[in-house]
Rosetta silent file (secondary structure, phi, psi, omega in degrees, C-alpha in Angstrom):
SEQUENCE: MNIAFCTCVTSDYLGFAQATFQSLNHTLKEEASYISLVVDDNYDSSKYEGFEILDLDKIDLKKYGEELLKVKEESLSSRFRWMLKPILLQHLLKKFDAVFWVDPDLYFFNDISSITQKLESFDVVLSPHWRSFNPYVNQNAFFNYFYHGLFNGGFIGVNKNALAVLESWLSMMYWKLENSRELGLLDDQGYLGLFPLMSEKSHIIKDRGYNLAAWNKQECKRTLVDGKVLINGEHTVKFIHFVPDTIKNILNGKDKLLRPHLRKYLEHMLEIEPGMSQLRSYDVNLIKRKTRKTLPLKATTYP
SCORE:     score description
SCORE:     0.000 S_00000001
   1 L     0.000  132.329 -178.622  -36.992  -22.490  -13.947 S_00000001
   2 L   -87.247  110.026 -171.068  -34.617  -24.801  -12.096 S_00000001
   3 E  -114.718  144.409  173.477  -31.876  -22.551  -10.656 S_00000001
   4 E  -132.405  150.797  170.624  -28.602  -23.234   -8.852 S_00000001
   5 E  -116.639  137.473 -175.578  -25.983  -21.039   -7.220 S_00000001
   6 E  -139.361  161.258  172.067  -22.433  -22.330   -7.084 S_00000001
   7 E  -152.230  179.757  179.272  -18.932  -21.488   -5.990 S_00000001
   8 E  -142.035  127.450 -175.064  -15.550  -23.221   -5.663 S_00000001
   9 E  -140.694  164.805  162.433  -13.383  -23.161   -2.548 S_00000001
  10 L   -83.377  161.694 -170.958  -10.614  -24.845   -0.660 S_00000001
  11 H   -60.682  -28.743 -179.046  -11.891  -26.663    2.431 S_00000001
  12 H   -74.315   -4.465  177.889  -10.876  -23.862    4.822 S_00000001
  13 H  -111.686   13.541  178.006  -13.332  -21.536    3.052 S_00000001
  14 H   -63.786  -32.012  176.598  -16.409  -23.761    3.294 S_00000001
  15 H   -62.843  -37.013  176.291  -17.679  -21.563    6.127 S_00000001
  16 H   -63.896  -44.157  179.172  -17.601  -18.590    3.759 S_00000001
  17 H   -60.821  -41.410 -179.464  -19.586  -20.564    1.192 S_00000001
  18 H   -63.387  -42.933  179.594  -22.170  -21.498    3.817 S_00000001
  19 H   -62.172  -43.284  178.379  -22.648  -17.859    4.876 S_00000001
  20 H   -60.533  -49.692 -177.269  -23.070  -16.787    1.249 S_00000001
  21 H   -67.008  -39.200  179.472  -25.577  -19.523    0.488 S_00000001
  22 H   -67.198  -36.831  177.194  -27.548  -19.046    3.708 S_00000001
  23 H   -66.004  -35.871  175.403  -27.868  -15.322    3.085 S_00000001
  24 H   -65.668  -47.771 -177.855  -29.172  -16.136   -0.399 S_00000001
  25 H   -61.495  -34.402 -178.723  -31.591  -18.731    0.898 S_00000001
  26 H   -72.436  -30.070 -173.175  -32.899  -16.290    3.498 S_00000001
  27 H  -105.471  -24.575 -174.282  -33.567  -13.476    0.988 S_00000001
  28 L   -74.798  129.680 -176.702  -34.379  -15.201   -2.318 S_00000001
  29 L   -93.571   35.064  175.141  -38.113  -15.436   -3.027 S_00000001
  30 L  -155.174  160.921 -179.590  -37.838  -18.571   -5.138 S_00000001
  31 L   -73.078  143.693  177.823  -36.521  -22.096   -4.787 S_00000001
  32 L  -156.071  161.153  174.681  -32.885  -22.715   -5.639 S_00000001
  33 E  -107.751  152.141 -176.632  -30.080  -25.215   -5.080 S_00000001
  34 E  -129.823  125.253 -172.156  -26.718  -24.298   -3.565 S_00000001
  35 E  -136.616  132.068  173.906  -23.523  -26.142   -4.461 S_00000001
  36 E  -120.221  122.258  171.680  -19.878  -25.646   -3.545 S_00000001
  37 E   -79.818  135.094  179.699  -17.115  -27.471   -5.373 S_00000001
  38 E  -117.609  131.326 -173.089  -14.213  -28.260   -3.035 S_00000001
  39 L   -93.466   -0.233  173.421  -10.739  -28.777   -4.478 S_00000001
  40 L  -139.423  173.832 -174.896   -9.310  -30.726   -1.533 S_00000001
  41 L  -116.296   24.998 -176.995  -10.678  -33.309    0.906 S_00000001
  42 L   -93.561   62.157 -177.825   -9.521  -31.846    4.213 S_00000001
  43 L  -151.360  160.977  176.251  -12.969  -31.169    5.681 S_00000001
  44 L  -111.719  106.668 -174.130  -15.739  -32.625    7.806 S_00000001
  45 H   -62.766  -22.090 -179.021  -18.992  -32.365    5.853 S_00000001
  46 H   -69.384  -14.844 -179.667  -21.061  -32.712    9.051 S_00000001
  47 H   -78.103  -15.137 -171.360  -19.939  -29.219   10.095 S_00000001
  48 L  -120.412  151.249 -177.055  -21.787  -27.553    7.220 S_00000001
  49 L  -148.396  159.079  174.184  -25.437  -27.376    6.259 S_00000001
  50 L    89.337    1.875  177.977  -27.829  -25.875    3.746 S_00000001
  51 L  -155.849  160.775  179.440  -25.809  -26.632    0.623 S_00000001
  52 E   -90.438  133.451  173.675  -24.318  -29.501   -1.335 S_00000001
  53 E   -97.817  120.372 -177.682  -20.584  -30.112   -1.200 S_00000001
  54 E  -104.415  118.126  178.299  -19.349  -31.389   -4.554 S_00000001
  55 E   -74.919  148.561 -176.548  -16.043  -33.258   -4.534 S_00000001
  56 H   -60.663  -31.268 -177.724  -13.622  -32.566   -7.341 S_00000001
  57 H   -71.389   -4.590  175.673  -13.565  -36.221   -8.416 S_00000001
  58 H   -79.823  -10.458  178.951  -17.226  -35.882   -9.479 S_00000001
  59 L  -110.305  130.803 -179.997  -16.058  -33.858  -12.482 S_00000001
  60 L   -80.234   93.887 -176.967  -14.172  -35.567  -15.295 S_00000001
  61 H   -75.772  -21.184 -176.174  -11.190  -33.236  -15.623 S_00000001
  62 H   -60.783  -33.141 -176.717   -9.388  -35.445  -18.157 S_00000001
  63 H   -71.846   -9.233 -179.857  -11.687  -34.364  -20.971 S_00000001
  64 H   -95.531    5.245  171.671  -10.517  -30.767  -20.515 S_00000001
  65 L   100.802  164.787 -176.245   -6.958  -31.528  -21.552 S_00000001
  66 H   -68.441  -29.951 -177.410   -3.515  -31.993  -20.118 S_00000001
  67 H   -60.980  -43.951  179.429   -3.021  -28.292  -19.364 S_00000001
  68 H   -64.139  -42.995  179.291   -5.737  -28.292  -16.696 S_00000001
  69 H   -64.502  -34.441  178.263   -4.366  -31.479  -15.119 S_00000001
  70 H   -65.412  -43.288  178.241   -0.901  -29.948  -15.106 S_00000001
  71 H   -62.443  -40.474  179.216   -2.184  -26.873  -13.266 S_00000001
  72 H   -63.442  -41.478 -178.365   -3.943  -29.144  -10.764 S_00000001
  73 H   -68.342  -33.211 -178.318   -0.797  -31.168  -10.165 S_00000001
  74 H   -66.207  -44.597  178.621    1.299  -28.048   -9.624 S_00000001
  75 L  -177.066  161.295  173.720   -0.943  -26.751   -6.831 S_00000001
  76 L   -91.042   59.942 -172.591   -4.518  -26.156   -5.804 S_00000001
  77 L   -84.741  174.537  175.341   -3.928  -22.483   -6.492 S_00000001
  78 H   -58.540  -35.108 -178.908   -6.284  -19.650   -7.347 S_00000001
  79 H   -59.443  -43.072  178.821   -5.326  -20.197  -10.986 S_00000001
  80 H   -65.066  -43.940 -179.169   -6.747  -23.709  -10.896 S_00000001
  81 H   -65.963  -34.938  177.769   -9.969  -22.578   -9.189 S_00000001
  82 H   -65.492  -39.526  178.733  -10.469  -19.787  -11.740 S_00000001
  83 H   -67.764  -23.886  178.974  -10.164  -22.302  -14.561 S_00000001
  84 H   -76.560  -14.402 -179.137  -12.791  -24.417  -12.807 S_00000001
  85 H   -54.390  -62.114 -179.257  -15.384  -21.616  -13.045 S_00000001
  86 H   -64.504  -29.617  179.360  -16.607  -22.344  -16.594 S_00000001
  87 H   -67.073  -45.130  178.270  -16.130  -26.081  -16.030 S_00000001
  88 H   -64.319  -43.051  178.779  -18.342  -26.089  -12.941 S_00000001
  89 H   -61.009  -43.932  177.007  -20.976  -23.955  -14.683 S_00000001
  90 H   -60.995  -44.371 -178.350  -20.993  -26.339  -17.663 S_00000001
  91 H   -60.133  -44.139 -176.300  -21.226  -29.345  -15.353 S_00000001
  92 H   -76.048  -23.927  177.894  -24.217  -27.953  -13.443 S_00000001
  93 L   -70.494  -10.088  172.340  -26.051  -26.878  -16.600 S_00000001
  94 L   -68.858  -26.550 -175.329  -26.512  -30.578  -17.351 S_00000001
  95 L  -109.294  -34.022 -173.367  -28.960  -30.645  -14.444 S_00000001
  96 L  -110.364  152.791  177.686  -30.172  -27.047  -14.005 S_00000001
  97 L   -73.702  -33.756 -177.822  -31.812  -24.584  -16.396 S_00000001
  98 E  -147.088  144.145 -178.630  -29.768  -21.671  -15.086 S_00000001
  99 E  -136.530  136.686  174.433  -26.712  -21.369  -12.847 S_00000001
 100 E  -112.576  130.711  169.098  -25.151  -18.395  -11.070 S_00000001
 101 E   -84.591  133.467  174.980  -21.553  -18.284   -9.991 S_00000001
 102 E  -130.791  128.117  173.918  -21.141  -16.439   -6.651 S_00000001
 103 L   -63.846  148.430 -177.278  -17.824  -15.678   -4.990 S_00000001
 104 L   -77.028    6.584  172.685  -17.740  -16.963   -1.395 S_00000001
 105 L  -110.817   19.104  171.185  -17.199  -13.449   -0.032 S_00000001
 106 E   -89.747  148.599  176.173  -20.578  -12.189   -1.260 S_00000001
 107 E  -141.242  130.008 -169.948  -23.363  -11.644    1.261 S_00000001
 108 E  -102.428  137.797 -175.757  -26.989  -11.049    0.299 S_00000001
 109 L  -120.721  -18.844  178.943  -29.372   -8.671    2.076 S_00000001
 110 L  -144.932  162.641 -176.033  -32.397   -8.438   -0.253 S_00000001
 111 L   -60.881  137.850  177.583  -34.168  -10.539   -2.870 S_00000001
 112 L  -118.590   22.590 -177.821  -32.505  -10.834   -6.300 S_00000001
 113 H   -59.442  -30.331  179.792  -35.296  -12.764   -8.054 S_00000001
 114 H   -62.708  -26.173  178.375  -35.720   -9.967  -10.586 S_00000001
 115 H   -89.704  -41.137  178.710  -32.215  -10.797  -11.847 S_00000001
 116 H   -59.808  -35.254 -179.439  -32.388  -14.587  -11.642 S_00000001
 117 H   -70.698  -14.366  177.182  -35.545  -14.426  -13.771 S_00000001
 118 H   -62.354  -26.057 -178.066  -33.599  -12.587  -16.487 S_00000001
 119 H   -76.127    3.026  169.814  -32.162  -15.937  -17.530 S_00000001
 120 H   -79.919  -25.043 -178.972  -35.589  -16.889  -18.868 S_00000001
 121 L  -123.039  -13.490  175.358  -35.070  -14.385  -21.717 S_00000001
 122 L  -118.652  159.725 -178.868  -31.309  -13.770  -21.619 S_00000001
 123 L   -99.196  -22.021 -176.484  -28.436  -16.269  -21.779 S_00000001
 124 E  -137.850  140.603  172.951  -25.868  -14.362  -19.716 S_00000001
 125 E  -123.332  129.827 -177.002  -26.113  -12.007  -16.733 S_00000001
 126 E  -126.795  147.126 -179.128  -23.183   -9.725  -15.903 S_00000001
 127 E  -113.833  113.207  179.388  -22.490   -7.373  -13.000 S_00000001
 128 E   -66.786  156.298  175.078  -20.548   -4.157  -13.786 S_00000001
 129 L   -72.636  -30.491 -175.127  -17.898   -2.901  -11.430 S_00000001
 130 L    55.358   44.885  171.838  -19.404    0.625  -11.470 S_00000001
 131 L   -72.345  173.034 -177.478  -16.029    2.213  -10.876 S_00000001
 132 L   -61.001  134.072  175.699  -15.757    5.978  -11.238 S_00000001
 133 L   -88.347   -3.934 -174.455  -16.587    7.290  -14.710 S_00000001
 134 L  -111.782  104.939 -178.144  -14.739   10.538  -13.998 S_00000001
 135 L   -65.975  -19.944  179.185  -10.936   10.349  -14.386 S_00000001
 136 L   -77.887  -24.270  178.939  -10.613   13.807  -12.821 S_00000001
 137 L   -87.893  -46.040 -178.228  -12.262   12.609   -9.627 S_00000001
 138 L  -145.574   88.590 -175.337  -10.661    9.175   -9.339 S_00000001
 139 H   -64.205  -42.029 -178.285   -8.066    8.450  -11.990 S_00000001
 140 H   -63.390  -42.957  179.301   -7.000    5.075  -10.598 S_00000001
 141 H   -64.328  -38.780  179.028  -10.564    3.766  -10.471 S_00000001
 142 H   -64.106  -45.339  178.822  -11.158    4.975  -14.025 S_00000001
 143 H   -60.391  -31.782 -176.073   -8.005    3.264  -15.296 S_00000001
 144 H   -69.049  -14.708  169.747   -9.118    0.025  -13.656 S_00000001
 145 H   -59.078  -35.243 -176.680  -11.953   -0.281  -16.171 S_00000001
 146 H   -91.560  -25.424  179.207   -9.181   -1.060  -18.636 S_00000001
 147 H   -87.530  -41.081 -172.978   -6.922   -2.988  -16.242 S_00000001
 148 L  -110.050   -2.874  175.335   -9.480   -5.058  -14.328 S_00000001
 149 L    96.695  163.299 -179.651  -12.358   -5.186  -16.793 S_00000001
 150 L   -77.952  -32.029 -172.080  -15.884   -3.810  -17.081 S_00000001
 151 E  -117.792  150.292 -178.408  -17.557   -6.691  -15.251 S_00000001
 152 E   -90.482  135.328 -177.983  -16.907   -8.384  -11.946 S_00000001
 153 E   -79.704    1.044 -176.969  -16.101  -12.086  -11.903 S_00000001
 154 E   -86.170   -9.906 -179.328  -17.790  -12.623   -8.555 S_00000001
 155 E  -149.164  106.869 -176.779  -21.368  -12.789   -9.864 S_00000001
 156 E  -137.832  134.204  177.456  -22.164  -14.341  -13.247 S_00000001
 157 E  -119.241  141.403  179.478  -25.342  -16.000  -14.475 S_00000001
 158 E  -143.950  155.323  169.207  -25.742  -18.353  -17.450 S_00000001
 159 E  -120.209 -173.621 -173.657  -28.289  -20.728  -18.943 S_00000001
 160 H   -62.172  -25.090 -179.969  -27.921  -23.692  -21.295 S_00000001
 161 H   -74.110   -7.282 -178.201  -27.673  -21.419  -24.348 S_00000001
 162 H   -98.963   10.958 -177.409  -24.400  -20.004  -22.990 S_00000001
 163 H   -59.140  -38.667  179.826  -22.433  -23.274  -23.180 S_00000001
 164 H   -67.409  -35.603  177.039  -20.445  -22.048  -26.198 S_00000001
 165 H   -64.476  -43.227  178.731  -19.592  -18.817  -24.361 S_00000001
 166 H   -63.779  -38.650  177.835  -18.312  -20.812  -21.392 S_00000001
 167 H   -63.412  -42.334  177.893  -16.227  -22.998  -23.704 S_00000001
 168 H   -64.812  -39.687  179.077  -14.666  -19.890  -25.261 S_00000001
 169 H   -60.874  -44.641  178.188  -13.990  -18.435  -21.810 S_00000001
 170 H   -63.442  -40.641  178.830  -12.138  -21.578  -20.769 S_00000001
 171 H   -61.244  -39.527  177.697  -10.167  -21.518  -24.027 S_00000001
 172 H   -63.092  -38.645  179.425   -9.095  -17.925  -23.320 S_00000001
 173 H   -69.681  -33.943  173.159   -7.847  -18.968  -19.892 S_00000001
 174 H   -60.836  -39.427 -178.490   -5.849  -21.800  -21.470 S_00000001
 175 H   -67.309  -49.792  179.826   -4.271  -19.190  -23.725 S_00000001
 176 L  -158.527  124.051  177.829   -3.385  -16.726  -20.972 S_00000001
 177 L  -133.227   93.799 -176.811   -4.388  -16.527  -17.329 S_00000001
 178 L  -156.288  166.206  176.797   -2.452  -13.813  -15.571 S_00000001
 179 E  -100.796  102.434 -175.311   -2.657  -10.443  -13.891 S_00000001
 180 E  -134.782  109.515  177.505   -1.179   -7.999  -16.400 S_00000001
 181 L   -65.521  -34.484 -179.220   -1.944   -4.288  -16.387 S_00000001
 182 L   -63.512  -38.553 -178.888   -0.079   -3.928  -19.669 S_00000001
 183 L   -90.972   -6.542 -177.306   -2.354   -6.466  -21.381 S_00000001
 184 L    70.317   34.784 -178.717   -5.496   -5.380  -19.564 S_00000001
 185 E  -117.226  130.767  168.884   -5.905   -8.840  -18.031 S_00000001
 186 E  -123.793   85.361  176.693   -6.971   -9.688  -14.506 S_00000001
 187 L    54.178 -127.683 -178.435   -6.927  -13.470  -14.447 S_00000001
 188 L   -80.403  -20.152 -168.895  -10.298  -14.861  -15.653 S_00000001
 189 H   -71.246  -36.103 -175.995  -12.192  -11.606  -15.127 S_00000001
 190 H   -59.184  -28.069 -177.387  -10.806   -9.505  -17.953 S_00000001
 191 H   -75.902  -13.345 -177.409  -12.403  -11.735  -20.575 S_00000001
 192 H   -63.002  -24.903  178.074  -15.921  -11.068  -19.314 S_00000001
 193 H   -62.417  -17.856  178.713  -16.013   -7.873  -21.372 S_00000001
 194 H   -87.363  -13.488 -176.153  -16.261  -10.069  -24.459 S_00000001
 195 H   -57.389  -45.194  178.996  -19.376  -11.896  -23.293 S_00000001
 196 H   -63.851  -21.409  176.710  -21.865   -9.341  -24.713 S_00000001
 197 H   -81.815  -32.768  179.941  -20.086   -9.685  -28.064 S_00000001
 198 H   -81.413  -25.630  179.036  -20.225  -13.474  -27.976 S_00000001
 199 L  -133.518  112.711  179.237  -23.862  -13.554  -26.851 S_00000001
 200 L   -68.291  -15.619  177.120  -26.313  -10.926  -28.024 S_00000001
 201 L   -98.064   56.069  176.546  -28.615  -12.102  -25.252 S_00000001
 202 E  -105.352  131.861  178.014  -26.440  -10.736  -22.468 S_00000001
 203 E  -106.869  126.437  176.825  -28.075   -8.790  -19.664 S_00000001
 204 E  -101.054  122.503 -177.367  -26.042   -6.164  -17.821 S_00000001
 205 L   -65.275  125.742 -179.865  -27.366   -5.445  -14.331 S_00000001
 206 L   -98.841  -22.582 -179.661  -28.352   -1.775  -14.049 S_00000001
 207 L   -64.530  119.527 -175.349  -29.507   -1.830  -10.424 S_00000001
 208 L   -78.212    0.730  177.672  -26.699   -0.179   -8.452 S_00000001
 209 L   -83.883   -0.490  179.693  -27.562   -2.142   -5.315 S_00000001
 210 L   -94.397  139.224  170.581  -25.740   -5.194   -6.685 S_00000001
 211 L    60.952   44.500  176.874  -22.115   -6.030   -5.927 S_00000001
 212 E   -67.967  137.008 -177.117  -21.363   -3.112   -3.611 S_00000001
 213 L  -161.594  178.528 -178.065  -17.670   -2.898   -2.785 S_00000001
 214 H   -58.639  -30.800 -172.270  -14.787   -0.542   -2.111 S_00000001
 215 H   -80.084  -10.341 -175.356  -14.369    0.161   -5.821 S_00000001
 216 H  -123.262   27.108 -178.528  -17.846    1.593   -6.525 S_00000001
 217 L   -64.344  -30.090 -177.831  -18.485    4.014   -3.654 S_00000001
 218 L   -79.945  -42.440 -178.766  -18.590    7.007   -6.011 S_00000001
 219 L   -84.785  -18.053  177.945  -20.942    5.638   -8.676 S_00000001
 220 L  -121.612   73.343 -173.151  -23.061    3.716   -6.135 S_00000001
 221 L   -66.657  130.020  176.749  -23.515    6.347   -3.460 S_00000001
 222 E   -82.530  122.827 -179.148  -24.634    5.072   -0.077 S_00000001
 223 E  -129.579  155.490  179.091  -27.473    7.250    1.210 S_00000001
 224 E  -111.304  114.799 -177.760  -29.719    7.161    4.264 S_00000001
 225 E  -124.051  114.597 -179.668  -33.421    7.617    3.489 S_00000001
 226 L    52.507   42.841  177.318  -35.934    7.346    6.342 S_00000001
 227 L    77.830    7.334 -177.732  -33.481    5.272    8.336 S_00000001
 228 E  -120.409  136.318  178.094  -32.809    2.873    5.453 S_00000001
 229 E   -77.444  120.899  175.556  -29.623    2.573    3.419 S_00000001
 230 E  -123.600  152.309  179.117  -30.342    3.110   -0.274 S_00000001
 231 E   -98.437  125.428 -174.850  -27.930    3.294   -3.184 S_00000001
 232 L    53.851   29.975  175.230  -28.149    6.541   -5.139 S_00000001
 233 L    76.346    3.602 -175.469  -31.278    7.250   -3.127 S_00000001
 234 L  -141.117  -27.996 -173.609  -33.362    4.525   -4.767 S_00000001
 235 E   -99.415  132.884  174.611  -31.852    1.020   -4.822 S_00000001
 236 E   -72.734  158.532  177.839  -31.886   -1.334   -1.845 S_00000001
 237 L   -74.439  110.244  179.342  -28.674   -3.136   -0.912 S_00000001
 238 L   -83.956  -55.388  173.121  -28.898   -6.474   -2.738 S_00000001
 239 E  -155.194  155.638 -179.142  -25.462   -7.844   -1.914 S_00000001
 240 E  -117.082  140.483  177.700  -22.042   -6.678   -0.821 S_00000001
 241 E   -96.428   98.952 -172.856  -18.702   -8.011   -2.013 S_00000001
 242 L   -85.233   60.625  169.562  -16.745   -8.250    1.236 S_00000001
 243 L   -71.184  163.056 -177.547  -13.219   -8.226   -0.155 S_00000001
 244 H   -53.397  -39.942 -179.419  -10.606   -6.976    2.359 S_00000001
 245 H   -65.864  -34.261  176.437  -10.676   -3.404    0.989 S_00000001
 246 H   -63.514  -45.684  179.712  -14.452   -3.249    1.384 S_00000001
 247 H   -63.790  -43.459  179.880  -14.160   -4.310    5.018 S_00000001
 248 H   -62.132  -42.014  179.179  -11.302   -1.861    5.673 S_00000001
 249 H   -61.902  -38.743  179.464  -13.264    1.030    4.160 S_00000001
 250 H   -68.689  -43.898 -177.027  -16.229    0.272    6.394 S_00000001
 251 H   -68.530  -34.334 -178.586  -14.112   -0.046    9.540 S_00000001
 252 L   -88.544    6.321  174.255  -12.130    3.149    8.943 S_00000001
 253 L    89.532   -1.129  179.543  -15.300    5.181    8.354 S_00000001
 254 L   -75.466  -16.531  179.636  -14.928    5.712    4.608 S_00000001
 255 L  -140.239   50.291 -166.898  -18.040    3.592    3.992 S_00000001
 256 H   -66.621  -23.728 -179.693  -19.714    3.894    7.378 S_00000001
 257 H   -68.909  -15.608  177.255  -23.319    3.443    6.203 S_00000001
 258 H   -94.076    5.960 -179.092  -22.492   -0.188    5.433 S_00000001
 259 H   -60.211  -42.797  177.758  -21.255   -0.856    8.964 S_00000001
 260 H   -61.398  -34.017  178.966  -24.504   -2.594   10.068 S_00000001
 261 H   -68.425  -39.496  177.548  -24.253   -4.857    7.033 S_00000001
 262 H   -65.333  -41.963  178.631  -20.663   -5.747    7.899 S_00000001
 263 H   -59.006  -46.052 -179.549  -21.644   -6.491   11.482 S_00000001
 264 H   -60.627  -42.128  179.721  -24.404   -8.826   10.307 S_00000001
 265 H   -63.375  -50.849 -176.105  -21.989  -10.594    7.951 S_00000001
 266 H   -66.999  -38.931  178.263  -19.223  -11.079   10.510 S_00000001
 267 H   -64.244  -38.837  177.127  -21.558  -12.228   13.254 S_00000001
 268 H   -64.999  -42.963  179.299  -23.058  -14.813   10.907 S_00000001
 269 H   -60.006  -42.169 -177.773  -19.603  -16.001    9.886 S_00000001
 270 H   -74.404  -21.756  171.658  -18.560  -16.436   13.511 S_00000001
 271 H   -67.147  -36.953 -178.890  -21.742  -18.368   14.249 S_00000001
 272 H   -72.498  -47.999 -179.271  -20.688  -20.864   11.588 S_00000001
 273 L  -139.498   90.883 -175.901  -17.053  -21.129   12.666 S_00000001
 274 L   -55.092  -30.194 -178.138  -16.261  -19.254   15.920 S_00000001
 275 L   -99.905   21.787 -174.546  -12.519  -19.789   15.480 S_00000001
 276 L   -58.102  114.331 -172.734  -12.368  -18.820   11.810 S_00000001
 277 H   -63.764  -31.046 -177.237   -8.780  -17.659   11.338 S_00000001
 278 H   -67.345  -14.506 -176.735   -9.606  -15.405    8.386 S_00000001
 279 H  -107.577    3.092 -174.326  -11.728  -13.179   10.679 S_00000001
 280 L   -64.253  -23.205 -177.836   -9.385  -12.797   13.631 S_00000001
 281 L   -83.033   -4.680 -178.363   -8.268   -9.332   12.512 S_00000001
 282 L  -108.625  126.230 -178.188  -11.828   -7.935   12.692 S_00000001
 283 L   -88.086   96.433 -177.574  -13.265   -6.866   16.042 S_00000001
 284 H   -64.269  -36.690 -179.867  -16.924   -7.905   15.837 S_00000001
 285 H   -64.053  -37.758  177.412  -17.689   -6.479   19.286 S_00000001
 286 H   -65.002  -42.726  178.951  -16.395   -3.075   18.198 S_00000001
 287 H   -60.944  -45.531 -177.941  -18.537   -3.210   15.066 S_00000001
 288 H   -62.646  -45.272 -176.242  -21.618   -4.138   17.098 S_00000001
 289 H   -63.647  -44.931 -178.505  -21.063   -1.381   19.683 S_00000001
 290 H   -70.233  -35.975 -177.140  -20.579    1.399   17.152 S_00000001
 291 H   -65.576  -41.356 -173.541  -23.437    0.248   14.957 S_00000001
 292 L   -64.848  -16.540  176.976  -26.051    0.280   17.688 S_00000001
 293 L   -80.551  -13.235 -173.983  -25.572    4.014   18.167 S_00000001
 294 L  -122.641  -68.500 -173.138  -26.601    4.673   14.582 S_00000001
 295 L  -125.669   80.539 -179.896  -28.399    1.991   12.568 S_00000001
 296 L   -64.316  140.411  177.600  -29.584   -0.914   14.702 S_00000001
 297 L  -115.535  139.581  176.856  -30.428   -4.045   12.747 S_00000001
 298 L   -67.644  136.482  179.159  -32.903   -6.683   13.815 S_00000001
 299 L   -62.879  143.157 -178.175  -31.224  -10.000   14.565 S_00000001
 300 L  -113.967  134.335  174.301  -31.708  -12.576   11.845 S_00000001
 301 L  -105.653  127.223 -175.738  -32.240  -16.292   12.329 S_00000001
 302 L   -97.324  138.606  179.555  -31.167  -18.431    9.402 S_00000001
 303 L   -67.211    0.000    0.000  -33.001  -21.604    8.447 S_00000001
């Protein structure tokens, strides 16, 4: 099966895309292509390696209607990039058998081939948030199932049989793309809960080692078994979603078993772009010093 992983960024986040793709390439036990769509042209392609940079003008946006062009003209905002998700997936499915969308703040630590291979028998792969199921323990997290959706928009897999689902997803975003707790909408993500209804061949990832983040610490318990971090005592860490809250939780000790993983991520990011402004608030030396007293990690060299 011919597989691709893709994302969409502004040029100042190409370093994030490279780190995500390199971590995938290092851990994935099968061949894959890595592609980042860039919505502006303020970058030097020679600075980046290991993935294809796709310029926006390679996609015919006119066929998607005036509304999309209007959003593009207004600004290269998050709203525009979210609408490009199904468009990019559709575009790449012309060439590839299966495509996974990955947010550029994901970082992979173990092989996920068992999930990529699901698209040989399923048309859609979805990653649950795994927020708390107990409203008495964490009421806010429980409510967020209804406010932010069942599935996370940062990791989605589709094959050619899901083209109609992607078209419907884009149509929903044309109808309404906003963050509304009252309506139970979080931008493009809230609609993902309808995917299993639109495609009976939808696979929901059950392995709790996927998409670890601040929001699933209770249902995806971090445990230490024989010196190795396992989730709920059995699942290896496949990838972590390093949103700001995830990083803050690790740094303030609320998610301390993931500190070595954060150190590895930040050090890799700074290797790519030493002056990366988005990382200036994180003290990598502090992370390294504290980590070595507990869970030392072997240095990794990326191809």
